[in-house]
Coordinates of C-alpha atoms in Angstrom, one line a residue:
X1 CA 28.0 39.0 -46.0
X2 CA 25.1 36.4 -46.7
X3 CA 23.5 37.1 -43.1
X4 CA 19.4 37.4 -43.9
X5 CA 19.9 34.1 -46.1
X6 CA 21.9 32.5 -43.1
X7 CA 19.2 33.8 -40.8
X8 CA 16.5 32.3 -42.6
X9 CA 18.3 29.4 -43.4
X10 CA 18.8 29.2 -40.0
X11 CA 15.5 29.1 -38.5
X12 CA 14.6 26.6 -41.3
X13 CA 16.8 23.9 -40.3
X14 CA 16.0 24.6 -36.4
X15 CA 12.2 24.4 -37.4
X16 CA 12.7 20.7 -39.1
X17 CA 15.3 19.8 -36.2
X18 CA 12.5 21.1 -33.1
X19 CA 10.2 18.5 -35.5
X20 CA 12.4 15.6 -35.3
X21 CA 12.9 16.4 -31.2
X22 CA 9.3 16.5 -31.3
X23 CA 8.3 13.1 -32.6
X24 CA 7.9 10.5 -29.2
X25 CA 9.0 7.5 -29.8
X26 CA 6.4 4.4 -30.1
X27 CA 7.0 2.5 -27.2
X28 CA 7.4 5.7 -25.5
X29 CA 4.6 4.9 -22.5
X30 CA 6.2 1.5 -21.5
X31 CA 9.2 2.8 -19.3
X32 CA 10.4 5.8 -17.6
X33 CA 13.6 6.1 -19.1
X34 CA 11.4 6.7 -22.8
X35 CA 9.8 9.8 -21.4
X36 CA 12.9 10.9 -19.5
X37 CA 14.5 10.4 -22.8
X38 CA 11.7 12.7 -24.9
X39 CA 11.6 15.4 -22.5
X40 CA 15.8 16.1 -22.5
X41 CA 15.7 16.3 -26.1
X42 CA 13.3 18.8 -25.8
X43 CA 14.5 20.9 -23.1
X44 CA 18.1 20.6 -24.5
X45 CA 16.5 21.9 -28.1
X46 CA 15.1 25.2 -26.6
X47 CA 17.9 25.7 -23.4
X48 CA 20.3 26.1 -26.9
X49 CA 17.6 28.3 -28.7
X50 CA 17.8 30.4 -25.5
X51 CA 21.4 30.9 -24.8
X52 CA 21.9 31.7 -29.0
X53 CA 18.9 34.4 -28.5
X54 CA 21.0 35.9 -25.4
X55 CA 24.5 35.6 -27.1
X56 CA 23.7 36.8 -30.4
X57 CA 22.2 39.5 -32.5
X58 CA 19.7 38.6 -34.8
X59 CA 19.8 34.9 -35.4
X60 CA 16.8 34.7 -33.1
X61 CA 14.5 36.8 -31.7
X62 CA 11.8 36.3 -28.8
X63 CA 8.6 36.1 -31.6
X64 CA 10.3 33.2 -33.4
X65 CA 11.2 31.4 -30.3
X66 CA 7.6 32.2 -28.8
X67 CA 5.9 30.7 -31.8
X68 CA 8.3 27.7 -31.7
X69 CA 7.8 26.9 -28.1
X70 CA 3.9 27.0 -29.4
X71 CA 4.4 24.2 -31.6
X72 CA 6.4 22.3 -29.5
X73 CA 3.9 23.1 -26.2
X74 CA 0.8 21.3 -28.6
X75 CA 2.7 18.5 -29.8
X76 CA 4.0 17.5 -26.6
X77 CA 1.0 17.9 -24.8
X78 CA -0.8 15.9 -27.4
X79 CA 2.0 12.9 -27.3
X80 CA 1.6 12.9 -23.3
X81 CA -1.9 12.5 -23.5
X82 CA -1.7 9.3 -26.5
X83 CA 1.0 7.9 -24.4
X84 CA -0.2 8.1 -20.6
X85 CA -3.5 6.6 -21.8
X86 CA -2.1 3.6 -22.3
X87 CA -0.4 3.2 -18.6
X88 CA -2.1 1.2 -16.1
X89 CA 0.5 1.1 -13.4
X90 CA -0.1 3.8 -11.4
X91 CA 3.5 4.2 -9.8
X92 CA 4.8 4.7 -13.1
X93 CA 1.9 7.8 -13.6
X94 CA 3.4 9.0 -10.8
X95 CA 6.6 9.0 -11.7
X96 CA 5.4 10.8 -15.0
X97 CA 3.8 13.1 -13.1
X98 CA 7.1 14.2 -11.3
X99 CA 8.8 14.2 -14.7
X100 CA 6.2 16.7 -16.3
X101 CA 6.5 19.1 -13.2
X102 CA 10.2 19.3 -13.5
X103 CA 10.1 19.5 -17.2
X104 CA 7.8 22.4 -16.7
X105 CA 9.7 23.7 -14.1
X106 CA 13.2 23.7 -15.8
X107 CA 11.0 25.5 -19.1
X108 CA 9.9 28.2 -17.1
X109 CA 13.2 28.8 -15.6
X110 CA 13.8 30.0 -18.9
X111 CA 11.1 32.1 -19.4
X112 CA 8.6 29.6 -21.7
X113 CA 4.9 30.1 -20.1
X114 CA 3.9 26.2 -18.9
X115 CA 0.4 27.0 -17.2
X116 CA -0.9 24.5 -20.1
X117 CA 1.2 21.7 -19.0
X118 CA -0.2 21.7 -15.5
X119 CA -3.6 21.9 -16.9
X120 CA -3.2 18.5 -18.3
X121 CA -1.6 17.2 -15.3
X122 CA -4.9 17.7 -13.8
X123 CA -6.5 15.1 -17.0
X124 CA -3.6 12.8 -16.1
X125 CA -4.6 13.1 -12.7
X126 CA -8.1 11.6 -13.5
X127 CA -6.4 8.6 -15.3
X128 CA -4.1 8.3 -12.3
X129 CA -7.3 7.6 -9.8
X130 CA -8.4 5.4 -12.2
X131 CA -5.2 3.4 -12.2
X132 CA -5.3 3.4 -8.2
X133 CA -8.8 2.2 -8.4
X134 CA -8.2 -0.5 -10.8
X135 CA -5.1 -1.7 -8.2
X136 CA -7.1 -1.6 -5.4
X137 CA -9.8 -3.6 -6.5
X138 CA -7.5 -6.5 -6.8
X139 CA -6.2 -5.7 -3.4
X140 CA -10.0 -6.0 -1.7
X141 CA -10.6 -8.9 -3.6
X142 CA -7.9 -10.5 -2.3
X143 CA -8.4 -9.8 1.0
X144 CA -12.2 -10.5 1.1
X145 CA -11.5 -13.6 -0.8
X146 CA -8.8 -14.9 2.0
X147 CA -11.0 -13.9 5.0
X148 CA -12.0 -16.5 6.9
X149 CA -15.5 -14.6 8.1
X150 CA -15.2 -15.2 11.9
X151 CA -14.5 -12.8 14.5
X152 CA -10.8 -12.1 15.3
X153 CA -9.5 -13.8 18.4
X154 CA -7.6 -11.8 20.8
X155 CA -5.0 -14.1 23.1
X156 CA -3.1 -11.2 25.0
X157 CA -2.5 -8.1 25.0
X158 CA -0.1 -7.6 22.1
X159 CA -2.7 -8.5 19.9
X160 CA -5.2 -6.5 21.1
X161 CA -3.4 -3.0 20.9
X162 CA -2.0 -4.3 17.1
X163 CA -5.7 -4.6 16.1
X164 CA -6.9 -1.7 17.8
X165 CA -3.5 0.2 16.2
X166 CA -5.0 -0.3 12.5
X167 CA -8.9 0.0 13.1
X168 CA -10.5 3.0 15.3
X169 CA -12.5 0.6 17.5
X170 CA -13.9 1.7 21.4
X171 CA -15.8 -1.0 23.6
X172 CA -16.0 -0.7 27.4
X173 CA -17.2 -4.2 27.4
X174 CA -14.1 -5.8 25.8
X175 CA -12.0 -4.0 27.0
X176 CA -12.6 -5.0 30.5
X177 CA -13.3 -9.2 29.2
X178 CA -10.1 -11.3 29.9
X179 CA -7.9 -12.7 27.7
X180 CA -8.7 -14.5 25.6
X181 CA -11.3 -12.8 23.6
X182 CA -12.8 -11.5 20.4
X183 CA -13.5 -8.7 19.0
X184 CA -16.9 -8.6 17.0
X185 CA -15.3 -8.0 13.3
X186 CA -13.3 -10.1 11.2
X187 CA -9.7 -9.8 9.7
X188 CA -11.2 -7.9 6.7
X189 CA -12.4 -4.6 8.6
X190 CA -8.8 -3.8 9.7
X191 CA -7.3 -4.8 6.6
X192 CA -10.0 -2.8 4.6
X193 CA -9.9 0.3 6.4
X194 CA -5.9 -0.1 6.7
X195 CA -6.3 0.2 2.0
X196 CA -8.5 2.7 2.0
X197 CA -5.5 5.0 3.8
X198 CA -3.6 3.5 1.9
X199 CA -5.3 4.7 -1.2
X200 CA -6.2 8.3 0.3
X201 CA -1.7 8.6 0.5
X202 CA -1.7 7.2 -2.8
X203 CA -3.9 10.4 -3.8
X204 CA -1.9 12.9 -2.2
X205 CA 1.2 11.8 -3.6
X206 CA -0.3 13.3 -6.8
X207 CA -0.5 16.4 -5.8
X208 CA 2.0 17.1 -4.7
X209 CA 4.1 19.9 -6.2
X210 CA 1.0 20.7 -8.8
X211 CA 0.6 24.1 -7.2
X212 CA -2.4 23.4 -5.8
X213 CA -4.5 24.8 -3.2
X214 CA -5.1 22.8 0.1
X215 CA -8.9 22.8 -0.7
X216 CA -8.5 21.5 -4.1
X217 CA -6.2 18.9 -2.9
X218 CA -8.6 17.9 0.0
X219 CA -11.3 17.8 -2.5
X220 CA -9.5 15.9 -5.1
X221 CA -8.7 13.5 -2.4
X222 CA -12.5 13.0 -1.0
X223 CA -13.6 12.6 -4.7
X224 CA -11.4 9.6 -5.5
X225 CA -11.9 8.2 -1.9
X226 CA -15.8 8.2 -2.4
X227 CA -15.4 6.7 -6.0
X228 CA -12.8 4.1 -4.2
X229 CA -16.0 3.2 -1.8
X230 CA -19.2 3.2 -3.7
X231 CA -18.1 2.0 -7.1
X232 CA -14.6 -0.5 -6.5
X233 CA -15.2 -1.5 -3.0
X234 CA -19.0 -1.7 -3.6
X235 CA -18.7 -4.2 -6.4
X236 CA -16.7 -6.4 -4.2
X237 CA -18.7 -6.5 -1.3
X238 CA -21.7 -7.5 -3.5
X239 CA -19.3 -10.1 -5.2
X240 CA -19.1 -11.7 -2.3
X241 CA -22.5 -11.3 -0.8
X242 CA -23.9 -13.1 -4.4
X243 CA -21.1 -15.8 -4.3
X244 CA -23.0 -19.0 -4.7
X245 CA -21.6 -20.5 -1.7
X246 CA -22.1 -18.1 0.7
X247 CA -23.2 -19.4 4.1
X248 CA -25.4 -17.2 6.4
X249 CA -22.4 -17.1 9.2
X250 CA -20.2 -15.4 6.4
X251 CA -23.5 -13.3 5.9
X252 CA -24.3 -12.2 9.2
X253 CA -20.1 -11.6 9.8
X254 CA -20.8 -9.4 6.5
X255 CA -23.5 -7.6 8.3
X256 CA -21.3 -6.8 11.6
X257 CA -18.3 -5.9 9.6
X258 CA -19.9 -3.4 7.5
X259 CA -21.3 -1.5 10.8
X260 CA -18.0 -1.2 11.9
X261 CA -16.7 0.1 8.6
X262 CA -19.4 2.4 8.5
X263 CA -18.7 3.9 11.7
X264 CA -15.2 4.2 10.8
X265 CA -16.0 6.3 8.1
X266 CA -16.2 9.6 10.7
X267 CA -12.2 8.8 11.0
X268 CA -11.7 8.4 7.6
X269 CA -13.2 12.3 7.6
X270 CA -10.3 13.3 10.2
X271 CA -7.7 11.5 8.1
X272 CA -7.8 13.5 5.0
X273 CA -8.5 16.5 7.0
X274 CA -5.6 16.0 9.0
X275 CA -3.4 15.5 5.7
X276 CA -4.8 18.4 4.1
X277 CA -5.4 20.7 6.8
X278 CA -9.2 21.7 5.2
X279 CA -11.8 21.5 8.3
X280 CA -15.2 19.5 7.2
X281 CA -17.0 22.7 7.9
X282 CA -15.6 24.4 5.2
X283 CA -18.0 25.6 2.5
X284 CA -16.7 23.6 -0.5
X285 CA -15.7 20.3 0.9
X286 CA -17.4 17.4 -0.2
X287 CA -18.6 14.9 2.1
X288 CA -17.3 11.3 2.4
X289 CA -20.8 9.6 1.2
X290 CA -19.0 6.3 1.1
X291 CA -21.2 5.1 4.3
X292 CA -23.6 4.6 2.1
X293 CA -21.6 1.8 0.2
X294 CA -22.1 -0.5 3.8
X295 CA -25.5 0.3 4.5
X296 CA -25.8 -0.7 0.8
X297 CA -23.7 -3.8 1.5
X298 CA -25.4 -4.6 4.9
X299 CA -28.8 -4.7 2.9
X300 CA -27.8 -6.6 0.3
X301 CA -26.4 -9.3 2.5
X302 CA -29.6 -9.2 4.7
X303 CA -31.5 -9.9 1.5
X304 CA -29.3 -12.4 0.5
X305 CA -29.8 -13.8 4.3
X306 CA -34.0 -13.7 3.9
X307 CA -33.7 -15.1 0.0
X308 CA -31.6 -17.8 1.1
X309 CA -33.7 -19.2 4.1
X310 CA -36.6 -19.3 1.8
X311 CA -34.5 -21.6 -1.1
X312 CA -33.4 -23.6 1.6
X313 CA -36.9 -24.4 2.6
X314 CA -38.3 -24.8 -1.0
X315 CA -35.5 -27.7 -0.7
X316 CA -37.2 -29.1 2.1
X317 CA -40.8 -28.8 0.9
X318 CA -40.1 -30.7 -2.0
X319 CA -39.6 -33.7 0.3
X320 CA -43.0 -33.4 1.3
X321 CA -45.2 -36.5 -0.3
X322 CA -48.4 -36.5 1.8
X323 CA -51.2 -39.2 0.8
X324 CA -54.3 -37.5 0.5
X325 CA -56.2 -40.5 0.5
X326 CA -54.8 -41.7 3.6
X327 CA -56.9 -43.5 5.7
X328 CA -55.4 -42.8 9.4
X329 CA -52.9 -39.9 10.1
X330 CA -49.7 -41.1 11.5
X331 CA -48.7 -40.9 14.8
X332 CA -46.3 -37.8 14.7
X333 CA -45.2 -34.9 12.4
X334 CA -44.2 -35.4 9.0
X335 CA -40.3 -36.2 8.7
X336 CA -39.5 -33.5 5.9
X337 CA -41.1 -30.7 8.8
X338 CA -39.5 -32.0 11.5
X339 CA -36.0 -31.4 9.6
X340 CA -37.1 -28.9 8.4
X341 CA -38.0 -27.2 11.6
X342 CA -34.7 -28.4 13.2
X343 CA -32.9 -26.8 10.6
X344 CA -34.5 -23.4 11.1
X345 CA -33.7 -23.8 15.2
X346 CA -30.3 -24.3 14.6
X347 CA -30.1 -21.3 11.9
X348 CA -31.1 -18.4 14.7
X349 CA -29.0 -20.4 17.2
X350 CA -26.3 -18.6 14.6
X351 CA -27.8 -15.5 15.0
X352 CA -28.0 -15.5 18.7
X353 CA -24.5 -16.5 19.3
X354 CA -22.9 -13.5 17.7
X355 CA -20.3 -12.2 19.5
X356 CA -20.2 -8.2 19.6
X357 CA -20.7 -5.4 21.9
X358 CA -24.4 -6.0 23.7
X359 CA -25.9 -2.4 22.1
X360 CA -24.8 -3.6 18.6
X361 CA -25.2 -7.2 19.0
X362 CA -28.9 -7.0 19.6
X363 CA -30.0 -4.2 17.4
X364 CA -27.8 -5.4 14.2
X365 CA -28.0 -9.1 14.6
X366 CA -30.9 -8.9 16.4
X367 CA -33.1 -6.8 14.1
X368 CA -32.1 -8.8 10.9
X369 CA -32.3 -12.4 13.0
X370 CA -36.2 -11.4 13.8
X371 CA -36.6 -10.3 10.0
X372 CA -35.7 -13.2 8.9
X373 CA -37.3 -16.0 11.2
X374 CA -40.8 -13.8 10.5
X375 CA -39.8 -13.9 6.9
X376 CA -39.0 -17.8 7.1
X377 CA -42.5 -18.3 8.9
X378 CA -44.4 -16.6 6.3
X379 CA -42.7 -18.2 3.4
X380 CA -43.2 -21.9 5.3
X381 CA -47.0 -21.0 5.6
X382 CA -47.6 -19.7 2.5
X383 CA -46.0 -23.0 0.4
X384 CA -47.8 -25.4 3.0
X385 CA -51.0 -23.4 1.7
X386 CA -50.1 -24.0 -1.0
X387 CA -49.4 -27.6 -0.8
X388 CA -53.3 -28.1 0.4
X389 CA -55.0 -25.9 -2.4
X390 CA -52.8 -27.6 -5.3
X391 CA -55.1 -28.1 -8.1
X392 CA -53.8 -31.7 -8.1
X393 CA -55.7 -32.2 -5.1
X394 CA -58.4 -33.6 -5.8
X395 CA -60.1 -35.4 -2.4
X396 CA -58.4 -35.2 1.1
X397 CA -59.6 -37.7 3.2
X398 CA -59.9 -37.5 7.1
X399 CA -56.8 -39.0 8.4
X400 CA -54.7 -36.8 5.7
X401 CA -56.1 -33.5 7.2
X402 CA -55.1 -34.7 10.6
X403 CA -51.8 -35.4 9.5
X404 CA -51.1 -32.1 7.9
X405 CA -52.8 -30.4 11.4
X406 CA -49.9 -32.3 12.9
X407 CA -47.2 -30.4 10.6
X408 CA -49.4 -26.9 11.6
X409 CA -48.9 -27.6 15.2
X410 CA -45.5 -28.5 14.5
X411 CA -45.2 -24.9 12.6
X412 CA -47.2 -23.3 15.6
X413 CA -45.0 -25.1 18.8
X414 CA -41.6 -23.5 16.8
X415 CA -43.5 -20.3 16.5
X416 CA -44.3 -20.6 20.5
X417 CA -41.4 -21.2 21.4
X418 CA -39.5 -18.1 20.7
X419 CA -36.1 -19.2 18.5
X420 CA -35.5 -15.4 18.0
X421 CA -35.6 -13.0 21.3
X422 CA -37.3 -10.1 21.0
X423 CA -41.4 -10.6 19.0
X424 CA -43.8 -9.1 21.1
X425 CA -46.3 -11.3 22.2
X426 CA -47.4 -13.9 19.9
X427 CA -46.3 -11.7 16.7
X428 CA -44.3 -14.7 15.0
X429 CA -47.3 -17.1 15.8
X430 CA -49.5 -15.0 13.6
X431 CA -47.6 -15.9 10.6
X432 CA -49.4 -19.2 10.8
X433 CA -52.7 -17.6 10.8
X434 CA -53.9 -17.9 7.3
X435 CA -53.1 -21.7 7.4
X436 CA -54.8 -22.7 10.4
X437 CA -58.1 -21.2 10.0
X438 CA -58.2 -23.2 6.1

């Protein structure tokens, strides 16, 4: 006969109980089995609120339950966001992710509305990507740390169609070369390209079951895979191109590998839009800028190429010790020159020994080889200038201007004699200009 005090009393107790269900516990975020743990309570609390509002008259009603499943909707949502914040393996994101959408799932079953609880899978998304990107800078580090920055020997056949079975690569020219041979790239192009699919499956994965459209998934997907090239594998393509003990063959491989990746990108493009089913053409796709990332990479390793020629013959130059007072020149050039001027001849011998197809080989390699030599010409002639018009210099006597003619000629004959293909004409000799006429 007590029923409105048992009523009330009732709700009271369920109210302080939902609170108590409601409470994560701290170390919630470290395993699965503490979120599977959180969300059964939960469900369990409001599956036995539901089956008293459909078995019995009065004890609850559909505005008390509402209102509860409020509370609970805010304080859940707030806990998941403090908790998955502190994740940073992204497999266990996903496996939070699949948790939320069948704890949503199961709610809705029974009538609760859970549109909110997608809406912050879509924030938990964002801190998913992050996780992935975080993962897979470790994985490029490690694979541009292990390469060995030559091109990839082919023995036989096997090997060839493996290669060619992990990187999109077409080249009448090799293909019709014997065995052995090489293909122009090193191990880190198929290896690269090979994580960033990788990374584009670990993307999808997220989506899955979000009830999502096809072009927000594709979209999603080209977001994270541009972020994955121009910010993660960006940073550790310049790592390596700033590494102090970088050698120019590791810089020029550098060079040819990124053309290749950058070419590649076009399939990257059919990838997702084969896993997503969204054509390019569509009018809200966004486009893979990622290429940008290796003509940003290619040009910082061609600085790097031009900067470190020029230290290298700073080290030389301070070798020189010329006598200004000196009476007779000697009978040849100056030994610091002549080393010098070997070292540079052996240097474009590098250049002109790449392997790669002949189109590719002559422009890339070729282009950056001819930069550089007129670069190394102009820097040579510049600091011997220099050299002459020190304000140290007080006198020069006869024989010590003969001697430094005979380190101009020396300058001039390696000029002449062509150690890059492709100047027109005497173009490279004219870097020498300035310092013969003084």
């Amino acid at each position: 006969g007590a029923r409105e005090t048992f009523e009330s009393y009732y709700r009271k107790q369920r109210r302080k109980q939902a609170r108590l269900v409601l409470q994560p516990p701290s170390n919630m975020h470290e395993t699965l089995a503490g979120y599977r743990k959180y969300f059964h309570q939960i469900v369990g609390f409001f599956v036995v609120e539901d089956h008293i509002l459909h078995t019995t008259q009065g004890l609850v009603n559909r505005a008390y339950l509402d209102e509860l499943w409020e509370m609970a909707l805010s304080k859940t949502i707030a806990a998941l966001r403090t908790h998955s914040s502190y994740c940073s393996d992204p497999s266990l994101v996903l496996d939070l992710k699949n948790l939320i959408v069948l704890f949503a799932d199961t709610l809705q079953g029974y009538g609760f509305p859970v549109n909110q609880l997608f809406d912050m899978l879509l924030e938990i998304q964002d801190q998913y990507s992050e996780t992935l990107l975080k993962k897979w800078a470790g994985v490029f580090r490690t694979i541009l740390d292990s390469d060995n920055y030559s091109p990839i020997p082919v023995p036989d056949e096997e090997i060839y169609k493996k290669i060619l079975g992990q990187f999109p690569f077409q080249d009448a020219e090799l293909e019709k070369q014997a065995f052995p041979k090489k293909f122009p790239f090193s191990e880190f192009v198929p290896k690269v390209y090979g994580q960033i699919k990788e990374f584009i499956y670990a993307c999808l994965k997220f989506s899955e079951d979000l009830h999502l459209s096809s072009t927000e998934v594709d979209d999603m997907i080209r977001k994270s895979t541009n972020l994955l090239l121009t910010r993660t594998l960006s940073n550790c393509l310049l790592n390596v191109i700033k590494r102090k003990n970088v050698g120019l063959t590791e810089l020029v491989q550098i060079i040819i590998n990124t053309t290749h990746l950058e070419k590649s990108c076009k399939f990257l493009e059919e990838f997702i839009t084969n896993i997503t089913n969204v054509l390019p053409e569509t009018v809200h796709t966004t486009k893979l800028y990622g290429t940008t990332t290796f003509k940003d990479a290619r040009h910082a390793a061609e600085e790097e190429i031009y900067t470190n020629l020029n230290q290298k013959i700073d080290q030389f130059l301070q070798l020189a010790d010329y006598d200004w007072m000196a009476p007779e020149p000697g009978s040849r050039a100056s030994d610091y020159l002549v080393d010098l001027i070997g070292f540079l001849r052996s240097t474009f011998a590098v250049f002109t020994h790449l392997p790669g197809r002949a189109d590719v080989h002559s422009t890339m390699s070729g282009k950056v080889a001819q930069t550089a030599c007129m670069s190394a010409c102009k820097h040579l002639s510049t600091s011997l200038l220099q050299l002459l018009l020190e304000a140290e210099v007080r006198q020069l006597s006869l024989g010590a201007l003969h001697q430094f003619n005979l380190d101009v000629e020396e300058c001039e004959q390696f000029a002449r004699s062509g150690p890059v293909p492709g100047f027109q004409g005497d173009t490279l000799q004219l870097a020498f200009i300035d310092l013969r006429q003084v």
